[in-house]
Short mmCIF file of C-alpha atoms in Angstrom, two decimals:
data_model
loop_
_atom_site.label_atom_id
_atom_site.label_comp_id
_atom_site.label_asym_id
_atom_site.label_seq_id
_atom_site.Cartn_x
_atom_site.Cartn_y
_atom_site.Cartn_z
CA MET A 1 -16.15 -7.22 34.40
CA SER A 2 -15.19 -7.34 30.71
CA ARG A 3 -11.92 -5.83 29.62
CA GLU A 4 -11.94 -2.54 27.68
CA ILE A 5 -10.12 -2.12 24.40
CA THR A 6 -9.30 0.89 22.23
CA THR A 7 -10.98 1.46 18.89
CA VAL A 8 -10.85 4.43 16.52
CA VAL A 9 -14.01 5.42 14.65
CA LEU A 10 -14.74 7.97 11.94
CA ALA A 11 -16.18 11.08 13.60
CA GLU A 12 -16.59 13.35 10.56
CA ARG A 13 -15.66 13.33 6.89
CA PRO A 14 -12.62 15.51 6.15
CA LYS A 15 -13.11 18.26 3.59
CA THR A 16 -9.41 18.19 2.69
CA VAL A 17 -6.72 16.80 5.01
CA VAL A 18 -7.32 14.51 7.95
CA VAL A 19 -7.39 16.63 11.11
CA PRO A 20 -5.96 14.86 14.17
CA GLY A 21 -8.46 14.90 17.01
CA GLU A 22 -11.38 15.84 14.74
CA THR A 23 -11.67 13.41 11.82
CA PHE A 24 -11.47 10.36 14.09
CA ARG A 25 -12.54 9.63 17.65
CA VAL A 26 -10.83 7.25 20.06
CA GLU A 27 -13.30 5.10 21.98
CA LYS A 28 -13.02 2.59 24.80
CA VAL A 29 -15.40 -0.34 24.35
CA ALA A 30 -15.94 -3.76 25.87
CA ALA A 31 -13.67 -6.34 24.26
CA PRO A 32 -15.27 -9.16 22.30
CA THR A 33 -14.48 -12.61 23.71
CA GLU A 34 -14.38 -16.21 22.58
CA ALA A 35 -17.96 -16.58 23.77
CA ASP A 36 -19.05 -14.07 21.11
CA LEU A 37 -17.79 -16.23 18.24
CA LYS A 38 -20.14 -17.97 15.84
CA ASP A 39 -19.22 -20.76 13.45
CA GLY A 40 -16.77 -19.50 10.81
CA GLN A 41 -15.46 -16.62 12.94
CA LEU A 42 -12.11 -15.83 14.57
CA LEU A 43 -11.13 -13.60 17.48
CA LEU A 44 -8.14 -11.50 16.42
CA GLU A 45 -5.69 -9.34 18.36
CA THR A 46 -4.19 -6.53 16.28
CA LEU A 47 -0.39 -6.28 16.18
CA TYR A 48 0.10 -3.84 13.27
CA VAL A 49 -2.18 -1.77 11.06
CA SER A 50 -1.30 -0.72 7.54
CA LEU A 51 -1.38 2.94 6.52
CA ASP A 52 -2.19 3.36 2.83
CA PRO A 53 -3.14 6.21 0.47
CA ALA A 54 -6.39 4.42 -0.41
CA MET A 55 -7.64 5.03 3.13
CA ARG A 56 -8.27 8.69 2.31
CA GLY A 57 -10.62 7.64 -0.47
CA TRP A 58 -12.51 5.36 1.92
CA LEU A 59 -13.52 8.45 3.89
CA SER A 60 -15.24 10.05 0.89
CA THR A 61 -18.84 9.54 -0.20
CA GLU A 62 -17.89 9.88 -3.88
CA ARG A 63 -18.73 6.82 -5.97
CA SER A 64 -15.87 4.33 -5.79
CA TYR A 65 -15.01 0.65 -5.88
CA ILE A 66 -15.93 0.15 -2.22
CA PRO A 67 -18.51 1.78 0.10
CA PRO A 68 -17.15 4.54 2.33
CA VAL A 69 -16.48 4.04 6.02
CA ALA A 70 -19.67 5.00 7.85
CA ILE A 71 -19.70 7.77 10.44
CA GLY A 72 -19.24 6.11 13.82
CA ALA A 73 -17.74 2.94 12.31
CA ILE A 74 -14.28 1.58 13.09
CA MET A 75 -11.79 2.92 10.54
CA ARG A 76 -11.13 0.37 7.83
CA ALA A 77 -7.52 -0.80 7.51
CA GLY A 78 -5.49 -3.86 6.76
CA ALA A 79 -4.06 -5.44 9.89
CA ILE A 80 -1.60 -8.10 10.97
CA CYS A 81 -3.23 -10.04 13.79
CA ARG A 82 -2.71 -12.91 16.19
CA VAL A 83 -5.51 -15.46 16.53
CA LEU A 84 -6.80 -15.52 20.11
CA ALA A 85 -9.68 -17.94 19.55
CA THR A 86 -11.31 -19.57 16.56
CA ARG A 87 -14.37 -21.41 15.37
CA SER A 88 -12.92 -21.78 11.90
CA ALA A 89 -10.54 -24.20 10.21
CA LYS A 90 -8.90 -21.19 8.52
CA ALA A 91 -6.40 -20.66 11.35
CA ALA A 92 -5.34 -22.01 14.72
CA VAL A 93 -4.89 -20.15 17.99
CA GLY A 94 -1.55 -18.32 17.87
CA ASP A 95 -1.38 -18.10 14.08
CA ILE A 96 -0.36 -14.78 12.55
CA VAL A 97 -2.94 -13.73 9.94
CA THR A 98 -4.06 -10.66 8.04
CA SER A 99 -7.51 -9.13 7.92
CA PHE A 100 -9.26 -5.85 7.16
CA SER A 101 -10.34 -5.66 10.80
CA GLY A 102 -9.38 -1.99 11.06
CA TRP A 103 -8.38 0.35 13.86
CA THR A 104 -9.29 -1.80 16.85
CA GLU A 105 -7.20 -3.72 19.35
CA VAL A 106 -9.40 -6.83 19.16
CA ALA A 107 -11.89 -7.87 16.49
CA VAL A 108 -14.25 -10.66 15.53
CA ALA A 109 -13.59 -11.54 11.88
CA GLU A 110 -15.38 -13.74 9.38
CA GLU A 111 -13.13 -16.47 8.01
CA ALA A 112 -13.63 -15.22 4.44
CA THR A 113 -11.90 -11.95 5.41
CA VAL A 114 -8.87 -13.64 6.99
CA ASN A 115 -5.70 -14.62 5.11
CA ASN A 116 -3.42 -17.21 6.70
CA LEU A 117 -0.53 -16.93 4.24
CA PHE A 118 2.23 -17.35 6.82
CA ALA A 119 1.00 -20.81 7.84
CA ALA A 120 0.94 -21.86 4.19
CA LEU A 121 4.61 -21.01 3.66
CA PRO A 122 7.35 -23.61 4.19
CA ALA A 123 9.02 -23.38 7.60
CA GLU A 124 12.30 -22.29 5.97
CA ALA A 125 10.55 -19.41 4.23
CA ARG A 126 8.80 -18.32 7.44
CA SER A 127 12.14 -18.17 9.23
CA GLN A 128 13.57 -15.82 6.59
CA LEU A 129 10.57 -13.54 6.19
CA SER A 130 9.15 -11.00 8.62
CA MET A 131 5.52 -10.99 9.68
CA THR A 132 5.38 -7.37 8.51
CA ASP A 133 5.98 -8.65 4.97
CA LEU A 134 2.34 -9.78 5.15
CA MET A 135 1.26 -6.14 4.84
CA GLY A 136 4.10 -5.12 2.54
CA THR A 137 5.61 -7.18 -0.25
CA LEU A 138 3.32 -10.16 0.46
CA GLY A 139 0.25 -8.02 1.08
CA MET A 140 -1.91 -5.66 -0.96
CA THR A 141 1.15 -3.47 -1.52
CA GLY A 142 3.15 -6.13 -3.33
CA LEU A 143 0.10 -7.54 -5.10
CA THR A 144 -0.77 -4.09 -6.44
CA ALA A 145 2.72 -3.69 -7.87
CA TYR A 146 2.70 -7.19 -9.33
CA PHE A 147 -0.64 -7.04 -11.11
CA GLY A 148 -0.36 -3.46 -12.33
CA LEU A 149 2.83 -4.41 -14.13
CA ASP A 150 1.65 -7.86 -15.18
CA LYS A 151 -1.76 -6.86 -16.52
CA ILE A 152 -1.19 -3.34 -17.87
CA ALA A 153 2.51 -2.53 -18.29
CA GLY A 154 3.73 -5.91 -19.48
CA PRO A 155 5.09 -7.71 -21.26
CA PHE A 156 8.29 -5.70 -21.02
CA LYS A 157 10.59 -5.16 -23.97
CA PRO A 158 14.38 -4.89 -23.57
CA THR A 159 14.18 -1.33 -24.92
CA ASP A 160 11.61 -0.10 -22.36
CA THR A 161 12.17 3.02 -20.30
CA VAL A 162 10.07 2.93 -17.12
CA VAL A 163 9.27 5.90 -14.88
CA VAL A 164 7.74 5.38 -11.43
CA SER A 165 6.28 8.25 -9.41
CA GLY A 166 6.17 7.82 -5.65
CA ALA A 167 9.06 5.40 -6.12
CA ALA A 168 10.22 5.55 -2.50
CA GLY A 169 6.77 4.62 -1.21
CA ALA A 170 5.45 1.19 -0.37
CA THR A 171 4.06 0.25 -3.77
CA GLY A 172 6.36 2.37 -5.93
CA SER A 173 9.53 0.86 -4.51
CA ILE A 174 8.33 -2.65 -5.36
CA VAL A 175 7.12 -1.57 -8.81
CA ALA A 176 10.53 -0.14 -9.68
CA GLN A 177 12.35 -3.31 -8.64
CA ILE A 178 9.98 -5.67 -10.44
CA ALA A 179 10.32 -3.57 -13.60
CA LYS A 180 14.07 -4.22 -13.45
CA LEU A 181 13.47 -7.92 -12.81
CA LYS A 182 11.13 -8.09 -15.79
CA GLY A 183 13.83 -6.78 -18.13
CA ALA A 184 13.19 -3.06 -18.58
CA LYS A 185 16.19 -1.26 -20.07
CA ARG A 186 16.01 1.76 -17.73
CA VAL A 187 14.01 2.50 -14.59
CA ILE A 188 13.71 6.06 -13.29
CA GLY A 189 12.24 6.65 -9.85
CA ILE A 190 10.72 9.92 -8.63
CA ALA A 191 10.71 10.73 -4.90
CA GLY A 192 10.42 13.73 -2.58
CA SER A 193 13.84 14.13 -0.97
CA GLU A 194 17.53 13.75 -1.73
CA GLU A 195 17.78 11.01 0.91
CA LYS A 196 15.09 9.00 -0.86
CA VAL A 197 16.76 9.58 -4.23
CA ARG A 198 20.03 8.18 -2.87
CA TRP A 199 18.14 5.15 -1.53
CA LEU A 200 16.57 4.53 -4.95
CA GLU A 201 19.92 4.68 -6.70
CA ASP A 202 22.24 3.11 -4.12
CA ASP A 203 20.03 0.45 -2.52
CA LEU A 204 17.39 -0.36 -5.13
CA LYS A 205 19.86 0.12 -8.02
CA LEU A 206 17.54 2.22 -10.17
CA ASP A 207 19.20 3.86 -13.15
CA VAL A 208 18.14 7.36 -12.12
CA GLY A 209 16.49 8.84 -9.05
CA LEU A 210 14.90 12.30 -9.23
CA ASN A 211 13.64 14.67 -6.55
CA TYR A 212 10.41 16.32 -7.71
CA LYS A 213 11.09 19.21 -5.30
CA ASP A 214 14.26 20.08 -7.24
CA PRO A 215 13.71 23.38 -9.14
CA ASP A 216 15.18 21.69 -12.23
CA PHE A 217 13.10 18.53 -11.88
CA ALA A 218 11.20 18.90 -15.17
CA LYS A 219 14.42 19.38 -17.15
CA LYS A 220 16.12 16.50 -15.37
CA LEU A 221 13.22 14.17 -16.14
CA ARG A 222 13.29 15.18 -19.82
CA ASP A 223 17.04 14.55 -19.91
CA ALA A 224 16.58 11.15 -18.25
CA VAL A 225 14.19 9.90 -20.96
CA PRO A 226 15.79 10.85 -24.31
CA ASP A 227 13.76 8.09 -26.00
CA PHE A 228 10.64 9.05 -24.04
CA ILE A 229 8.62 6.99 -21.55
CA ASP A 230 7.44 3.50 -22.49
CA VAL A 231 5.89 2.63 -19.11
CA TYR A 232 4.73 5.14 -16.51
CA TRP A 233 3.43 4.12 -13.10
CA ASP A 234 1.32 6.87 -11.59
CA ASN A 235 1.02 7.05 -7.82
CA VAL A 236 0.66 10.81 -7.50
CA GLY A 237 -1.37 12.47 -10.28
CA GLY A 238 -1.24 16.25 -10.62
CA GLU A 239 1.63 18.11 -12.25
CA ILE A 240 3.94 15.09 -12.38
CA LEU A 241 1.37 13.10 -14.35
CA ASP A 242 0.98 16.04 -16.73
CA LEU A 243 4.73 16.17 -17.27
CA ALA A 244 4.88 12.41 -17.82
CA LEU A 245 2.11 12.59 -20.43
CA SER A 246 4.12 15.19 -22.34
CA LEU A 247 7.04 12.72 -22.47
CA ALA A 248 5.11 9.62 -23.54
CA ALA A 249 6.52 7.40 -26.26
CA PRO A 250 4.18 6.15 -28.98
CA HIS A 251 2.12 3.16 -27.79
CA SER A 252 3.31 3.62 -24.20
CA ARG A 253 1.54 2.03 -21.23
CA TYR A 254 0.47 4.22 -18.32
CA VAL A 255 -0.58 2.38 -15.15
CA MET A 256 -2.97 4.52 -13.11
CA CYS A 257 -2.57 3.31 -9.53
CA GLY A 258 -3.22 6.42 -7.44
CA GLY A 259 -3.08 10.17 -7.11
CA ILE A 260 -1.80 10.96 -3.63
CA SER A 261 -1.11 14.61 -4.53
CA GLN A 262 -4.84 15.07 -5.15
CA TYR A 263 -6.51 13.07 -2.37
CA ASN A 264 -6.59 15.94 0.12
CA SER A 265 -7.28 18.67 -2.43
CA GLY A 266 -10.53 20.56 -2.48
CA ASN A 267 -9.84 21.32 -6.15
CA VAL A 268 -8.66 18.19 -7.94
CA GLN A 269 -6.30 18.96 -10.84
CA GLY A 270 -7.04 17.04 -14.02
CA PRO A 271 -4.36 16.38 -16.66
CA LYS A 272 -3.86 19.21 -19.14
CA ASN A 273 -1.99 16.97 -21.55
CA ILE A 274 -4.80 14.46 -22.02
CA LEU A 275 -4.63 14.78 -25.82
CA LYS A 276 -1.25 13.05 -25.67
CA VAL A 277 -3.26 9.88 -25.02
CA VAL A 278 -4.59 10.28 -28.56
CA THR A 279 -1.53 11.55 -30.42
CA GLN A 280 0.86 9.02 -28.82
CA ARG A 281 -1.71 6.20 -28.67
CA ILE A 282 -1.14 5.73 -24.95
CA LYS A 283 -2.77 2.84 -23.13
CA LEU A 284 -3.82 4.62 -19.93
CA GLN A 285 -5.57 2.23 -17.56
CA GLY A 286 -6.63 2.19 -13.94
CA PHE A 287 -7.11 -0.95 -11.87
CA ILE A 288 -8.02 -2.25 -8.43
CA VAL A 289 -5.90 -5.10 -7.12
CA MET A 290 -8.94 -6.97 -5.81
CA ASP A 291 -9.97 -7.52 -9.45
CA TYR A 292 -7.29 -10.21 -9.59
CA ALA A 293 -8.05 -12.04 -6.33
CA THR A 294 -8.30 -15.41 -8.09
CA GLU A 295 -4.66 -15.04 -9.17
CA TYR A 296 -3.14 -14.02 -5.83
CA GLU A 297 -1.58 -17.44 -5.23
CA ARG A 298 0.59 -17.16 -8.35
CA ALA A 299 1.69 -13.64 -7.48
CA LEU A 300 2.49 -14.43 -3.86
CA LYS A 301 4.62 -17.38 -4.90
CA ASP A 302 6.71 -15.11 -7.15
CA LEU A 303 6.94 -12.29 -4.61
CA ALA A 304 8.00 -14.61 -1.78
CA GLN A 305 10.61 -16.25 -3.99
CA TRP A 306 12.06 -12.89 -5.04
CA LEU A 307 12.29 -11.84 -1.39
CA LEU A 308 13.99 -15.06 -0.36
CA GLU A 309 16.46 -14.79 -3.24
CA GLY A 310 17.28 -11.18 -2.35
CA LYS A 311 15.97 -9.89 -5.67
CA LEU A 312 13.46 -7.64 -3.92
CA LYS A 313 14.54 -5.31 -1.14
CA ARG A 314 11.98 -3.87 1.23
CA SER A 315 12.02 -0.88 3.51
CA GLU A 316 9.58 -0.28 6.34
CA THR A 317 8.71 2.67 8.51
CA ILE A 318 7.07 1.36 11.68
CA LEU A 319 5.52 3.91 14.01
CA THR A 320 4.75 3.28 17.67
CA GLY A 321 2.24 4.75 20.07
CA GLY A 322 -0.75 2.52 19.45
CA LEU A 323 -4.13 3.42 18.03
CA GLU A 324 -4.22 6.70 19.95
CA VAL A 325 -1.78 8.12 17.34
CA ALA A 326 -3.33 6.45 14.29
CA ASP A 327 -4.77 9.68 12.86
CA ARG A 328 -1.41 11.44 13.12
CA ALA A 329 0.29 8.42 11.57
CA LEU A 330 -2.06 8.54 8.58
CA LEU A 331 -1.21 12.21 8.12
CA ASP A 332 2.50 11.30 8.12
CA LEU A 333 1.82 9.17 5.04
CA PHE A 334 0.47 12.11 3.06
CA GLU A 335 3.36 14.29 4.21
CA GLY A 336 5.82 11.76 2.76
CA LYS A 337 7.54 10.96 6.03
CA ASN A 338 7.81 7.26 5.27
CA LYS A 339 10.28 5.31 3.17
CA GLY A 340 8.75 2.09 1.89
CA LYS A 341 5.84 0.51 3.74
CA LEU A 342 4.25 2.51 6.59
CA LEU A 343 2.87 0.54 9.53
CA LEU A 344 1.64 1.43 13.00
CA GLU A 345 2.47 -0.97 15.81
CA VAL A 346 -0.61 -1.57 17.94
CA LYS A 347 0.94 -4.26 20.13
CA ASN A 348 4.46 -5.65 20.25
CA PRO A 349 4.17 -9.19 18.84
CA LYS A 350 6.65 -10.37 21.49
CA ASP A 351 4.19 -9.46 24.24
CA GLU A 352 1.93 -12.13 25.67
CA ALA A 353 -1.36 -12.64 23.87
CA ALA A 354 -4.37 -10.93 25.42
CA ARG A 355 -6.57 -12.99 27.73
CA LEU A 356 -10.23 -12.20 27.13
#
């Protein structure tokens, strides 16, 4: 008798917020085995899945950069996996790899969708880095920060004032640190609690941390940018983006990465200060990190080096409970309960590999 595994599929499209127990459905299915593999495929066991704001957009049928997750399909997600079997030269049995295999305990993956970065790193680097870095600083999170700054915000000038919204989140925290590394004069981070503000200032060494829930937030942001904003990284949209537009310096660069405050809204709020783009000659540009896939090697080399040198600090929030709590974990992301990268542990990597 074949072993059963847990998968989580999309049951219905949410109108606003993800509803635990309704939006997704937990299913028990027969596990794929080595016998199911074709040439160029790998059998992967999921250790961690990444929880990212973009996942809410993947549930929508609105036109986007990627097709939506189909009803009844396994929820799409980045994952850190262990190779159980392989018919590919991409990785060996036991290797730790990443893939977009989604919310499933075991998956068959095409070699083109598998990244074996850990094996490519020198042994010394592997010993100093965590496998969870593969979904954080060395994953889509870090790459997004790197290329948004490199392609849109840069090159930095020594007079630049940078403001990062969602600065205590996975991407925002890396953005803020790289901006300092790249020579910005001042970096201001916006977060959603006093604890996160202290972390931004004390641990990440930002010049100013601000709590957007503070009744005096708007005044404090104005006071923090007396020469206005040269670079703004937008992770949240909504009222904070509007305020940032009102404080734009001439010829400023606004990196449009996300709008987490709007993803679950039934009435998306557009910017009221859009004419500032004209009067201040703002470069306001969106991007998708996959646009720069041919340049990942360069970025990963820099990111890994900065981590090893201690120039980049990372923070992770790792939830437990397996895929049965994945929907609740995704909701935690939108409620701002994480600091840094949010991951869900599906299986303890110290446990013995599955036998299928």
